[in-house]
Every structure is written in structure tokens, then in C-alpha cells.
Coordinates of C-alpha atoms in Angstrom, one line a residue:
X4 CA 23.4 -0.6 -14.4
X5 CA 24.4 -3.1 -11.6
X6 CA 22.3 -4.9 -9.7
X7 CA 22.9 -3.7 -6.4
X8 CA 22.9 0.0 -8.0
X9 CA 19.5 -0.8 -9.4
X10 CA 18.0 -2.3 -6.4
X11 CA 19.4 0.7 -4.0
X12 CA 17.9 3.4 -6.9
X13 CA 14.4 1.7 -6.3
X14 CA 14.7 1.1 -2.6
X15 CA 15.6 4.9 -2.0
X16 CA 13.1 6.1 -4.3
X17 CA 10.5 3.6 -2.2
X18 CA 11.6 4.8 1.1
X19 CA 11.6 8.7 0.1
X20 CA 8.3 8.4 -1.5
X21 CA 7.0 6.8 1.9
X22 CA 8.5 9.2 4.0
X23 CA 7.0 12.7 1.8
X24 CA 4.0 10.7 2.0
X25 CA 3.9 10.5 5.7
X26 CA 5.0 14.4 5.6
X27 CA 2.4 14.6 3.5
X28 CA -0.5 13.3 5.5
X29 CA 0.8 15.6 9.0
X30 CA 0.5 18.6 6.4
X31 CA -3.1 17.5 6.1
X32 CA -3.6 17.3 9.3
X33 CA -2.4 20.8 10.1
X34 CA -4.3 22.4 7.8
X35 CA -7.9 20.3 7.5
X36 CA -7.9 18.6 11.3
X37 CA -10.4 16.0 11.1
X38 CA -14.0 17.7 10.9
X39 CA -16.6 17.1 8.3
X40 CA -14.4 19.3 5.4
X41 CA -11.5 16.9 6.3
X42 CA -13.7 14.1 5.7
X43 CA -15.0 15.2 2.8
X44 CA -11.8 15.9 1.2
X45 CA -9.9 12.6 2.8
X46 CA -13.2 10.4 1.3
X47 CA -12.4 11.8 -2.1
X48 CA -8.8 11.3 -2.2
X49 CA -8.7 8.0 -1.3
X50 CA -9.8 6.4 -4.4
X51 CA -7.4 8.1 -6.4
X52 CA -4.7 7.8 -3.5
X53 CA -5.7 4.2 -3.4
X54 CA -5.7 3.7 -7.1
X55 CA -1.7 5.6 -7.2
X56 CA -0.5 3.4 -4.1
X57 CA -1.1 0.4 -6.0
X58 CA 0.1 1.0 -9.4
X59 CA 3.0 3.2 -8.3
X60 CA 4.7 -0.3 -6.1
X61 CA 3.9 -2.3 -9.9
X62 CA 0.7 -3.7 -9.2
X63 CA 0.7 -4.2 -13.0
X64 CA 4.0 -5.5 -13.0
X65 CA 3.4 -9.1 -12.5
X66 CA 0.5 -9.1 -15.7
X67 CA 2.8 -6.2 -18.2
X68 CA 6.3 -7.7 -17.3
X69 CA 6.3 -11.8 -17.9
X70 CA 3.8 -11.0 -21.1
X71 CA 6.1 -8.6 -22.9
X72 CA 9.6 -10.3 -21.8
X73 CA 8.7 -12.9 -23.8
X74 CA 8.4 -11.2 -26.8
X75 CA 11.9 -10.1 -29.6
X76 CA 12.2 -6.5 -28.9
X77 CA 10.2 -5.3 -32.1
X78 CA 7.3 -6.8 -31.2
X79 CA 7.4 -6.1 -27.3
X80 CA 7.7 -2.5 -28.4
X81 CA 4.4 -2.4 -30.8
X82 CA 2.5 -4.4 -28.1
X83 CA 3.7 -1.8 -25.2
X84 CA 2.4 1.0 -27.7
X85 CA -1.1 -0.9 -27.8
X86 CA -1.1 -1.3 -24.2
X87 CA -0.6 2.7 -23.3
X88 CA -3.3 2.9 -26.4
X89 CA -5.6 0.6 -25.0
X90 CA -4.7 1.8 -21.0
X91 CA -5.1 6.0 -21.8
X92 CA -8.6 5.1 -23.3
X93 CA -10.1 3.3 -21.0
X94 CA -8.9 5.5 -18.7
X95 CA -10.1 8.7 -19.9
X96 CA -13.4 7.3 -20.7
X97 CA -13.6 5.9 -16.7
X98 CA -12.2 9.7 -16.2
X99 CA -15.2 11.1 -17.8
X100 CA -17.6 8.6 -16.2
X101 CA -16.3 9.7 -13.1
X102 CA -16.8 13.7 -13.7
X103 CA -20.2 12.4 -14.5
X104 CA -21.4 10.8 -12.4
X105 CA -19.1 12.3 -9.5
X106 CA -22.1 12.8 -7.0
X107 CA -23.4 8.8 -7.3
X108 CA -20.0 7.9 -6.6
X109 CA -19.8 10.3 -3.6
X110 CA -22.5 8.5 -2.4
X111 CA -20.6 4.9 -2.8
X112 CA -17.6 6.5 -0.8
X113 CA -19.1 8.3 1.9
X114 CA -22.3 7.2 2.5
X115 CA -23.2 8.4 6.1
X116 CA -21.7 12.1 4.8
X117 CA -25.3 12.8 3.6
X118 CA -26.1 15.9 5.7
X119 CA -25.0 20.0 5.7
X120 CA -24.5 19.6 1.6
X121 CA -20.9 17.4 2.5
X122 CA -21.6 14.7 -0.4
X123 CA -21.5 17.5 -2.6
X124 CA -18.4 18.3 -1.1
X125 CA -17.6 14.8 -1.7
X126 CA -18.3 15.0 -5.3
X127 CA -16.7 18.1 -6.0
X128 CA -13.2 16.7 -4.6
X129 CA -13.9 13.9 -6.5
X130 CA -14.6 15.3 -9.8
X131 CA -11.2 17.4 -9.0
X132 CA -8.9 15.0 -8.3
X133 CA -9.8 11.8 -10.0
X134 CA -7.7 13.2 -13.1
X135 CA -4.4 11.9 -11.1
X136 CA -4.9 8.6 -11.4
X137 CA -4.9 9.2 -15.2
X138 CA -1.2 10.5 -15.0
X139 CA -0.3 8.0 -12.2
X140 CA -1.4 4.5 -13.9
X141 CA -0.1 5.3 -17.0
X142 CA 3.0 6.3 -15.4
X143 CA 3.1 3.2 -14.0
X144 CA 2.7 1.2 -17.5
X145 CA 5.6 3.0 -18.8
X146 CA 8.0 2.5 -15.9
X147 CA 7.3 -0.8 -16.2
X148 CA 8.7 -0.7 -19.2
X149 CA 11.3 1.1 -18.7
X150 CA 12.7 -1.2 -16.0
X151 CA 12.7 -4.3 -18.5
X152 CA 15.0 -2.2 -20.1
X153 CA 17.4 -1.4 -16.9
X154 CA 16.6 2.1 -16.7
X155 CA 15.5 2.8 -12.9
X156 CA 16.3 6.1 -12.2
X157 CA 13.1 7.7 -13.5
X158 CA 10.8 5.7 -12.4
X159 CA 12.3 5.1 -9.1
X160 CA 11.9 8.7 -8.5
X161 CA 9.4 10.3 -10.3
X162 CA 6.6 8.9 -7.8
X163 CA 7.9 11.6 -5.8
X164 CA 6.1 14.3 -7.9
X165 CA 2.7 13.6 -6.6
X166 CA 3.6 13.6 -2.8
X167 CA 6.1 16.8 -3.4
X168 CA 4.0 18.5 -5.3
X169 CA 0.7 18.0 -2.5
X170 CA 3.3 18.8 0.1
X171 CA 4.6 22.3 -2.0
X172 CA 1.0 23.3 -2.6
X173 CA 0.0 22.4 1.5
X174 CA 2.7 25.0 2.1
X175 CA 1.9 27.4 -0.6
X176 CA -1.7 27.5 0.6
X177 CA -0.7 27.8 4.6
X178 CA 1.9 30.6 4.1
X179 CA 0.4 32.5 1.6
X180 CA -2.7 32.2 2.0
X181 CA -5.9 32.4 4.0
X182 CA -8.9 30.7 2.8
X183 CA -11.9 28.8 4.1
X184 CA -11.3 25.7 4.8
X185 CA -13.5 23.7 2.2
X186 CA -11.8 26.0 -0.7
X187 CA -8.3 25.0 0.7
X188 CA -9.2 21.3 0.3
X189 CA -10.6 22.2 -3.6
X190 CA -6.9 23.0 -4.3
X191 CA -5.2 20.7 -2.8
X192 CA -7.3 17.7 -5.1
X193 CA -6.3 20.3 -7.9
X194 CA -3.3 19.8 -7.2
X195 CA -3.2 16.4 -7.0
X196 CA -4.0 15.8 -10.1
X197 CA -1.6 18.2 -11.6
X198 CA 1.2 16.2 -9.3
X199 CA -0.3 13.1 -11.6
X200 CA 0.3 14.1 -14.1
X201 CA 3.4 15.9 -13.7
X202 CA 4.6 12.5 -12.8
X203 CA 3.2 11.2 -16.3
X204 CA 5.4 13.7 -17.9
X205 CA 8.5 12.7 -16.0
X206 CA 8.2 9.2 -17.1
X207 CA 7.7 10.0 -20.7
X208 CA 10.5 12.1 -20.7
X209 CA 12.7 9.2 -19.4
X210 CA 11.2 7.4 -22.3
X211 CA 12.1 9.3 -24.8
X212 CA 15.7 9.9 -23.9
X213 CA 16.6 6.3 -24.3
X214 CA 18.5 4.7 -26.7
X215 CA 16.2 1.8 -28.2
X216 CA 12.4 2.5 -28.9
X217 CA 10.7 0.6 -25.9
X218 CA 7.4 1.7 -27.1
X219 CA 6.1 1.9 -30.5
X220 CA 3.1 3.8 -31.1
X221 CA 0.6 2.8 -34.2
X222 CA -3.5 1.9 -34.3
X223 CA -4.4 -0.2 -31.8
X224 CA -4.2 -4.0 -32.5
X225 CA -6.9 -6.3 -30.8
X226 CA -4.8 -9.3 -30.8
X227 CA -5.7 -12.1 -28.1
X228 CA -2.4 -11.5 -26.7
X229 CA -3.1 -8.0 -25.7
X230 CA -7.1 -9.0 -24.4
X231 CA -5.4 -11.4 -22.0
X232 CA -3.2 -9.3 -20.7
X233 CA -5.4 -6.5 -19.8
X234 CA -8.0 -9.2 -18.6
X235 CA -5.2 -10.5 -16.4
X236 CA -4.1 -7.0 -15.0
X237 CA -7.7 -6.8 -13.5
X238 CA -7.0 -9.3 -10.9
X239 CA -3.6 -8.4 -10.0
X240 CA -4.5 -5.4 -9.3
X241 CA -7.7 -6.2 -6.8
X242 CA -5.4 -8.9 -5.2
X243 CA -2.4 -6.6 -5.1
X244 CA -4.6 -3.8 -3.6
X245 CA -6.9 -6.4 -1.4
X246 CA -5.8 -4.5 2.4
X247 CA -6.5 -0.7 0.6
X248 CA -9.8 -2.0 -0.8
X249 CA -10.6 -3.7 2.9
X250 CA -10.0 0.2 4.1
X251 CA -11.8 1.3 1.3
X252 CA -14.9 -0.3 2.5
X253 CA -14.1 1.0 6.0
X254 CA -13.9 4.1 5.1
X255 CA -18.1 3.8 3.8
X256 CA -18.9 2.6 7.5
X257 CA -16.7 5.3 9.1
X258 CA -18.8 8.2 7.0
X259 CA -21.9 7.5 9.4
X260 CA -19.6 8.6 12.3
X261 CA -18.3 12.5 13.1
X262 CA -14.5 12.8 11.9
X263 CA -14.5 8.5 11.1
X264 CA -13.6 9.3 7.8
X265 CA -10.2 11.3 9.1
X266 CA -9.2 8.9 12.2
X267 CA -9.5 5.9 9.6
X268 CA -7.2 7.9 7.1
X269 CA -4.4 9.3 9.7
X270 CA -4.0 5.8 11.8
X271 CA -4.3 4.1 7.9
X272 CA -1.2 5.9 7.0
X273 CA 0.7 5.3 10.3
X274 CA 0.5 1.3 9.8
X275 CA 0.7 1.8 6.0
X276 CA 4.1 2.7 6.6
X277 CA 5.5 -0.4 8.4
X278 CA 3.6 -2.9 6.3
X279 CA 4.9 -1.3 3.0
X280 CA 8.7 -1.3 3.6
X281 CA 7.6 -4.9 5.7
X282 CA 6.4 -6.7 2.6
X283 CA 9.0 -5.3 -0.1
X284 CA 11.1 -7.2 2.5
X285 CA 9.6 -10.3 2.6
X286 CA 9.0 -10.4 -1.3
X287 CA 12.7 -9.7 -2.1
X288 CA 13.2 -13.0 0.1
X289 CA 10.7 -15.1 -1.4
X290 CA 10.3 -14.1 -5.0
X291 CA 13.9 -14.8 -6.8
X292 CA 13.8 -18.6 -5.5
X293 CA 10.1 -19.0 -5.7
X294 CA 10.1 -18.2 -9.9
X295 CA 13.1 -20.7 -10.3
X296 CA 11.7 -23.2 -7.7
X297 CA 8.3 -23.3 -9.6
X298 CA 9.0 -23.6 -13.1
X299 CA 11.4 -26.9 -12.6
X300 CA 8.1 -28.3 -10.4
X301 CA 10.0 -29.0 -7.2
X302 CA 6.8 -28.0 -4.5
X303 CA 9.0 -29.0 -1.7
X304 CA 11.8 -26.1 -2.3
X305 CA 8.8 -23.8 -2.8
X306 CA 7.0 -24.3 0.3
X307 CA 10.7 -23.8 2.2
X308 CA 10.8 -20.8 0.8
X309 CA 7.7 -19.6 1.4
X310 CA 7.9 -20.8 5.1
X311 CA 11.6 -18.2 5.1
X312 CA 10.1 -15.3 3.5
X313 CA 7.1 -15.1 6.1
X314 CA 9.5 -16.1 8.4
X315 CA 11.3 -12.7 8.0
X316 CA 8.1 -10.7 7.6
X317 CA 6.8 -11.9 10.7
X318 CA 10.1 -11.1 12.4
X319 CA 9.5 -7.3 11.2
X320 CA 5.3 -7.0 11.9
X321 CA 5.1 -8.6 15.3
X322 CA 7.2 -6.5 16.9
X323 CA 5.6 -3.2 14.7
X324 CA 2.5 -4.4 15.6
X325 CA 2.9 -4.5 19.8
X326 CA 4.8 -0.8 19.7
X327 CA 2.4 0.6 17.2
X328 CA -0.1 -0.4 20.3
X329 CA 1.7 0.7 22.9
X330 CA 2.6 4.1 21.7
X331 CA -0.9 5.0 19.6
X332 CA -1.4 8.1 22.3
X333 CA 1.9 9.1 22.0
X334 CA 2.2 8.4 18.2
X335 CA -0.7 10.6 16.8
X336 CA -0.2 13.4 19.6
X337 CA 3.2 14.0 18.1
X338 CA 2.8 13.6 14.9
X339 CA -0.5 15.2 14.2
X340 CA -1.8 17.7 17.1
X341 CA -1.5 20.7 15.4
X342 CA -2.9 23.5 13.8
X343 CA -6.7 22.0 12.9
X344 CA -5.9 18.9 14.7
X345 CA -7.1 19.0 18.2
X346 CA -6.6 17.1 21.0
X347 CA -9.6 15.0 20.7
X348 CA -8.7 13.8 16.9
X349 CA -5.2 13.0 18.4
X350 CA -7.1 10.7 20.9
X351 CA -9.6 9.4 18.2
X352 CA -7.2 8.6 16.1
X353 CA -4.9 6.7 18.5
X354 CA -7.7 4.2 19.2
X355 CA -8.3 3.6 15.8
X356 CA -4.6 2.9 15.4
X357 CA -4.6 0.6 18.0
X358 CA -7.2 -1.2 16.7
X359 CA -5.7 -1.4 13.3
X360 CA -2.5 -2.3 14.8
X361 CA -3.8 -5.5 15.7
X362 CA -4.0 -6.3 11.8
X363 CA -1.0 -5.3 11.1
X364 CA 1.1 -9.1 10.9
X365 CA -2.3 -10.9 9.0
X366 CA -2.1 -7.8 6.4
X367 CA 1.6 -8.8 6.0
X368 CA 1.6 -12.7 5.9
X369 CA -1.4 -12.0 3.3
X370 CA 1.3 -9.9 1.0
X371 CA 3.8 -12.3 1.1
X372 CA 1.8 -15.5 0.7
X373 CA -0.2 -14.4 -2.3
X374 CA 3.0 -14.0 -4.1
X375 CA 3.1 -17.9 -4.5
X376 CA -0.4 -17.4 -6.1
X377 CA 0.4 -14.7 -8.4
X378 CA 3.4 -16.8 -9.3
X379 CA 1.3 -20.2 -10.0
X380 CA -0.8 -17.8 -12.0
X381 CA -3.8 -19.0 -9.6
X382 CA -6.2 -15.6 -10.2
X383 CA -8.9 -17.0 -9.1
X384 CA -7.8 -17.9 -5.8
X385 CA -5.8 -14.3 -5.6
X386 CA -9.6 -12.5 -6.0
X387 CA -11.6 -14.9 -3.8
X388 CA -9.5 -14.2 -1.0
X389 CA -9.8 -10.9 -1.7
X390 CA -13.4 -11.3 -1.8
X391 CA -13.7 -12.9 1.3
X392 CA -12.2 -10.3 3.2
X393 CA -14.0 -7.6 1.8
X394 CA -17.5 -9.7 3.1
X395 CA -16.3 -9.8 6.1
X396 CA -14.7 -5.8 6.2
X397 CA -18.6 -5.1 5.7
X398 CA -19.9 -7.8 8.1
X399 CA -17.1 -6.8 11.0
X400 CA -16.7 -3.2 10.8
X401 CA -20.9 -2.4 11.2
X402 CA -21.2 -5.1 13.7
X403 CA -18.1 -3.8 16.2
X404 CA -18.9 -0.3 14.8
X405 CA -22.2 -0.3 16.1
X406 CA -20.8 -0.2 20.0
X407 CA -17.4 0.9 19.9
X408 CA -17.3 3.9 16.9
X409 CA -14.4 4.0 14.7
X410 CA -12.0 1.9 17.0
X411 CA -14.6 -0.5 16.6
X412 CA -14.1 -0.1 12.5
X413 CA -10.8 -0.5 12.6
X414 CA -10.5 -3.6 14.9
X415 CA -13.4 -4.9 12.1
X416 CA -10.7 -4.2 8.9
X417 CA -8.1 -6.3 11.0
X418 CA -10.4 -9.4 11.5
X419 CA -11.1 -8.6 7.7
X420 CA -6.9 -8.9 7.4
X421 CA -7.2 -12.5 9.3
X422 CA -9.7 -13.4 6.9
X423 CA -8.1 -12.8 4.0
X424 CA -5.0 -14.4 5.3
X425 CA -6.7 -17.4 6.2
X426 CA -8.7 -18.0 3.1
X427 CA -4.8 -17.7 0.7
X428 CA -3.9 -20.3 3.2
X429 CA -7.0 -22.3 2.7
X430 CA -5.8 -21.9 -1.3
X431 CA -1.8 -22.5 -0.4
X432 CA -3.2 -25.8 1.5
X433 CA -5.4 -26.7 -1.2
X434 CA -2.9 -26.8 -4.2
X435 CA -0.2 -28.7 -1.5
X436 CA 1.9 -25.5 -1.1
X437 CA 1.3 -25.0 2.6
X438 CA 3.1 -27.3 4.8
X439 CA 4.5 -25.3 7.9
X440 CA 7.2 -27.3 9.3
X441 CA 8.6 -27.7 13.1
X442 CA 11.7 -24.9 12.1
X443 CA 8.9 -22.6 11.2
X444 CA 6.8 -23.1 14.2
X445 CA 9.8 -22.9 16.5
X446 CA 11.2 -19.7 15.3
X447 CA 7.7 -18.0 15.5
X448 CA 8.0 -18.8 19.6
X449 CA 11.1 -17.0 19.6
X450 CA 10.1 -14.2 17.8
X451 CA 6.3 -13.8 19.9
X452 CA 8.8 -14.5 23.2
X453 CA 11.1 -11.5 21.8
X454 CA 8.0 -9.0 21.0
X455 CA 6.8 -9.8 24.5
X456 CA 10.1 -8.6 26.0
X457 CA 10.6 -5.5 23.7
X458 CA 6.5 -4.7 24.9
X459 CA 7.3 -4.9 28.5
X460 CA 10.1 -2.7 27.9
X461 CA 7.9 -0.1 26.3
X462 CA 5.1 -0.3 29.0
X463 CA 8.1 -0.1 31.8
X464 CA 9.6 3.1 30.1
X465 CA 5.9 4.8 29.5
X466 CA 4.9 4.3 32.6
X467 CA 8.2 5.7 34.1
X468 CA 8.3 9.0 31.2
X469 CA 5.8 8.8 28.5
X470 CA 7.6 10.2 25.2
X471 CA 7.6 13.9 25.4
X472 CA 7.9 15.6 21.6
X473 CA 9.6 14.1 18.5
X474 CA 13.1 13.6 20.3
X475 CA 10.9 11.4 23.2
X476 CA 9.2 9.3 20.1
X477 CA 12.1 8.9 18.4
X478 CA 13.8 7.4 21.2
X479 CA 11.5 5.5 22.8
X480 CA 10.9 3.8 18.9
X481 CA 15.0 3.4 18.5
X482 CA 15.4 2.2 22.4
X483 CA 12.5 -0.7 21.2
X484 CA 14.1 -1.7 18.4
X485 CA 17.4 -2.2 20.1
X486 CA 15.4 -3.9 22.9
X487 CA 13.9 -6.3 20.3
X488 CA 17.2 -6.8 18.2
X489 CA 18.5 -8.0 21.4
X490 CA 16.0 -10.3 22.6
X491 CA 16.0 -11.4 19.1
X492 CA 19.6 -12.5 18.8
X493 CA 19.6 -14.2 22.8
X494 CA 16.6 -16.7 22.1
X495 CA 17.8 -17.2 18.6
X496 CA 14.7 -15.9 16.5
X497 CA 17.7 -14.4 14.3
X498 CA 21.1 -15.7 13.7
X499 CA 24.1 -15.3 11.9
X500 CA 23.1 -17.5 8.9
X501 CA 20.0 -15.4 8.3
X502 CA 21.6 -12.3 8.1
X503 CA 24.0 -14.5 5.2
X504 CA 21.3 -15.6 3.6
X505 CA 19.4 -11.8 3.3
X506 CA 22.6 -10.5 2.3
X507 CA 23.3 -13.2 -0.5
X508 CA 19.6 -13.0 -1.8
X509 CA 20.0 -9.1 -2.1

């Protein structure tokens, strides 16, 4: 398989996977709204949901793919049957930790949903659903493998299950039902975890069907090859899931709040979308010349590139930052006032999005940048940043919480988003790989001077006819872009060359 083939098999499969997602969440919407059953249900699924999110965009790859490249095909096949082996162990015996201990670990998640029996709630969700991330990591393992292998299709699309199969069972439940609400929410994390692992089976079927054995099954082998690479997929993962884990931790201060819990959730999944498709940008840029680059030692060359890769993400989440602002009200009206969903959630939420808005660029810059650590093998650094913004995530969100609610929360995870930022550039700085130059400095004026024209745009058009309906929205968010591209182009924030050089990179 080509390729450009391979790479549009993945990018499709990304973007559709986004967009069910987003489907997804407006279903949940509709049918929970954002009381304390919503809550319940939404603090439950987002460890699971967080735990899919990251594994399904390879979290493992970077610690399963250098490890077992290296190795003749034989041998790369008995250690990927060790590492599935090793993987679906640990992870039933976590699995049956968690059904255990379910209501102590409803207590970690939701801590402020102590009242009216909702952390049992909580627990039973929990208990329910956690069986998906089974199916969804080791899903993940094996497309990993199948990818060294050039087969895409699979994987690319078999994500799809989990947010298809929520979205048939959403509908299912809405049309052919009616139940109380807390027993709708007990099947939908039901059927979550049958999406999991229905997307377990997909993969394995893929598996099977090809040509050369990619994994060998036989006992378990201990070898220090195979510790250091689970000990190194730790790591990856907390770094590669450091923004979900800083919402994680948001979500705990939001439980002390009515609906916090839901707001968080609904404006986390409006800004998840941007700053997904955002940083698979910005690592398609950086990543090809940054391996090369490193291994033959020239720091120069990597720093360039470094500096072009945020460069282009920054061109993307300045502007997505200012109209995700501007049109919160409009955004979470249109997309979510429905059904359960009142008008006062809409408004809830909107502030909570505009407050996470302002993150929105540090979350990105953070994705991008800490590819250059993941690619010097720097773990360390990868988790103290990490750490750091989780410190200040529970330092922030309390304090601003405290006076301001759950926009308060939310404005606290974005300061966390700076933090973390700033501490992989304390890192970058400190191993001589962070050296903005006067290019780099000059074409972030352009593109702030740009976003400020495409924002007083927006305000001028709201003021004049706020968005009415999905048509309004849709056109107001195109009219934006085409006011940014523009303003882009005229001050020179983009050019010609760029567009070459994106082109010749993909």
C-alpha cells in the first residue's frame, strides 16, 4: 500500500472517528442533559473514554514500534505474542481490581458526588463500563502491529466500533424505549464495553487474515527486552495523555459543583476536537525530519524544525482558540440544547468552554514539543512536565473554582496547559534544543495580528446577527476561516513555500 493511500486510510479513519464522537457526545446530551445522573454516568466514562482516546491515536506506539522494528521477523512475532500475553493479563487483573473496588474508585473520580446515593451511581457505571478499555488497549497493541506490517485499513477504522456502536445504542434506547434516566445511562456503559470489545474483535480478525504471522503466541517469556518495553509504555502513555489527565483531575473539583461534572465533559469535547486534528498536524510536520535530524546529532536542524512544526500548529490553535471564544453561547446552544439539555446547561457549558478555550494553543504547543522528548528518549522530563501540570490543575482549578464555579475550573486546567508547556520548554532549553529564532518570533506577530482581524470580524457579524441554527454556525465558522485565510496570506503569516513544504512532507 502507497504511502499517500496509507496516510489518507488513517487520516479518514481519524477524522470520522472524531466526528461520531462529537455525534456521539450531542446524543448524550439529548438523552442525559447535565443533572446529577449525567454526572454520574459522564464521571464514569471518562476513565475508560480517557484510557481509549489515548491508546486508540498510538499512545503505545512510540514504546511497541521502535522496540519490535528492530527485531528479524521471527522474533518480532514471538515478542508481540508476549506483549498481548503480558498486556491482556495485566489488564484483566486491573479489570478485576476495578469491579472490586469500583465504589473507592468512584470516590477518586467524583468526589463532591457524595450525596442522594450518586457515588454508587458512580460505581455502578464504573464497574459496567471499565471492561472497554480491555478490548480498546489491546486493540490498540495489535494495530500497532499491524501497521509495521502496512496493513491500515483495520485499524484505521475499526476505532469506529466503540463510538458507532454508543451512538446505535443512544438511538436504540431513545426510539424504542422509555426508561428512567439512571437505567438508560446503565446501558449505555454496557454498551460501551461491548463497543470495546467489538473493536478487539475487528482487529484480530484483520490479524488473522494476513499473509505472514505478525504475532506468535507461546508462554510468556520474561526477557529484559520485553520488561523495558512495558516499563517504557508507562510513561508514554502519561505523557501522551498529560491534557486528558489535567481534565481528569478537573473533573474531581467539578463533582463538588451541580452539573460541573457535565459542563467540563460537553465544552472538553468541543476543544478536544480542534486540538486533536491540530496536533496530528503539527506532528506530521515535525516528526519525519526530527527522527533523521537526531540520530546523525545535528541539534541545529532539530531545533529548525521544531520551531516549523509549532509554527504550523500555532497557525491552526490561535485562530480556534479566539472563535471558540467568541461563539461559546452560540456553540453549545446549537449543538446541545435539546431534549434533557436545557437552556441553563447550554449557558453553563458555554462559559466553561470559554474558559477552556483560552488553553487551547499551550495544550497544542505542549503536543508538539514533547515529541522532540519522546524522540531523545528523555522520559523523565516527558512525566515531570506532566507532573507539574497536574500540581498545578489541583492548585488552579480549587483556587478560581472557589469564586467563579466551573468556568473558574476550566480557566484553572488552561493555566495547568501553560504550565505544562512551560516546564517541556524548561526541558527543550535545558538539553540545548530550544532556541526560538527571529523567523519564528516574526511569524507568530503575523499570525496573533491575523487572529485579531478574523476576531473582530466575528464580534462585528455577532453583534449585527448572532448565528441562528446549524446553517448560522456553520457559516459564521466557514465566513471566519475565510476571514483568517485571508488575513493570513496579506501579512504573510502563510506563503506559498509553506504550503510546498506541507505538501512535500505529506
Amino acid at each position: 500500500m502507497s504511502l499517500l493511500r496509507s496516510s489518507l486510510l488513517v487520516g479518514l479513519g481519524s477524522i470520522a472517528s472524531r466526528i461520531l464522537g462529537f455525534a456521539r457526545d450531542i446524543l448524550f446530551a439529548q438523552a442525559l442533559g447535565a443533572g446529577p445522573v449525567a454526572d454520574a454516568f459522564l464521571a464514569a466514562f471518562r476513565f475508560p473514554n480517557l484510557v481509549r482516546r489515548i491508546v486508540g491515536e498510538g499512545g503505545l506506539n512510540p514504546a511497541l514500534v521502535p522496540a519490535l522494528s528492530r527485531l528479524e521477523q521471527d522474533d518480532s512475532a514471538r515478542m508481540a505474542g508476549d506483549v498481548v500475553s503480558a498486556f491482556a493479563l495485566a489488564l484483566l487483573g486491573l479489570t478485576a481490581l476495578v469491579e472490586i473496588g469500583a465504589g473507592l474508585l468512584a470516590l477518586f473520580l467524583a468526589p463532591g458526588l457524595h450525596d442522594d446515593g450518586m457515588l454508587a451511581l458512580v460505581a455502578l457505571y464504573t464497574r459496567l463500563a471499565f471492561p472497554m478499555v480491555f478490548g480498546v488497549t489491546l486493540a490498540s497493541i495489535l494495530a500497532a502491529f499491524l501497521n509495521m506490517r502496512g496493513r491500515f485499513t483495520a485499524t484505521a477504522f475499526a476505532p469506529l466500533a466503540v463510538n458507532g456502536g454508543l451512538i446505535l445504542a443512544l438511538v436504540v434506547l431513545e426510539i424504542g424505549f422509555t426508561l428512567p434516566m439512571n437505567e438508560k445511562a446503565a446501558w449505555l456503559a454496557v454498551a460501551s464495553s461491548l463497543a470495546g470489545l467489538l473493536q478487539l474483535a475487528l482487529v484480530a480478525a484483520a490479524l488473522r487474515r494476513s499473509e505472514t504471522r505478525i504475532v506468535r503466541f507461546r508462554r510468556p517469556q520474561w526477557s529484559p527486552a520485553l520488561k523495558n518495553l512495558l516499563l517504557s509504555g508507562f510513561p508514554v502513555l502519561v505523557a501522551s495523555g498529560a491534557v486528558q489527565l489535567f481534565f481528569l483531575v478537573g473533573a474531581q473539583v467539578a463533582s463538588f459543583w451541580p452539573s460541573g461534572v457535565s459542563w467540563l465533559y460537553y465544552a472538553d469535547r468541543v476543544v478536544q476536537l480542534p486540538l486533536g486534528l491540530m496536533a496530528a498536524v503539527g506532528a506530521s510536520v515535525l516528526l519525519p525530519e526530527l527522527a533523521l535530524r537526531l540520530q546523525a546529532g545535528e541539534t541545529w536542524a532539530v531545533v529548525r524544525a521544531q520551531n516549523k512544526a509549532l509554527e504550523v500548529a500555532l497557525l491552526l490553535a490561535l485562530p480556534a482558540s479566539a472563535a471558540l471564544f467568541i461563539l461559546a453561547e452560540s456553540m453549545t446552544a446549537i449543538l446541545f440544547e435539546r431534549g434533557a439539555f436545557l437552556v441553563s446547561d447550554a449557558r453553563g457549558t458555554a462559559r466553561v468552554l470559554m474558559g477552556l478555550s483560552l488553553g487551547l494553543p499551550f495544550a497544542t504547543a505542549a503536543k508538539v514539543l514533547s515529541q522532540t522528548l519522546f524522540a531523545r528518549g528523555s522520559l523523565r522530563a516527558t512525566i515531570v512536565a506532566a507532573g507539574i501540570g497536574m500540581l498545578a490543575t489541583l492548585g488552579a482549578a480549587p483556587l478560581l473554582g472557589w469564586p467563579y464555579g466551573p468556568p473558574g475550573i476550566a480557566l484553572g486546567i488552561s493555566l495547568a496547559c501553560m504550565a505544562h508547556a512551560a516546564a517541556i520548554l524548561w526541558w527543550l532549553a535545558r538539553f540545548g534544543l530550544w532556541s526560538p529564532d527571529r523567523p519564528f518570533f516574526d511569524r507568530l506577530g503575523r499570525i496573533a495580528f491575523s487572529t485579531l482581524a478574523m476576531s473582530a470580524g466575528l464580534l462585528a457579524a455577532r453583534s449585527l446577527a448572532p448565528p441562528a441554527g446549524a446553517a448560522g454556525l456553520a457559516a459564521f465558522c466557514f465566513g471566519g476561516l475565510l476571514l483568517y485565510a485571508l488575513a493570513a496570506w496579506l501579512t504573510g503569516a502563510i506563503t506559498r513555500d509553506d504550503w510546498a513544504s506541507i505538501a512535500k512532507k505529506a
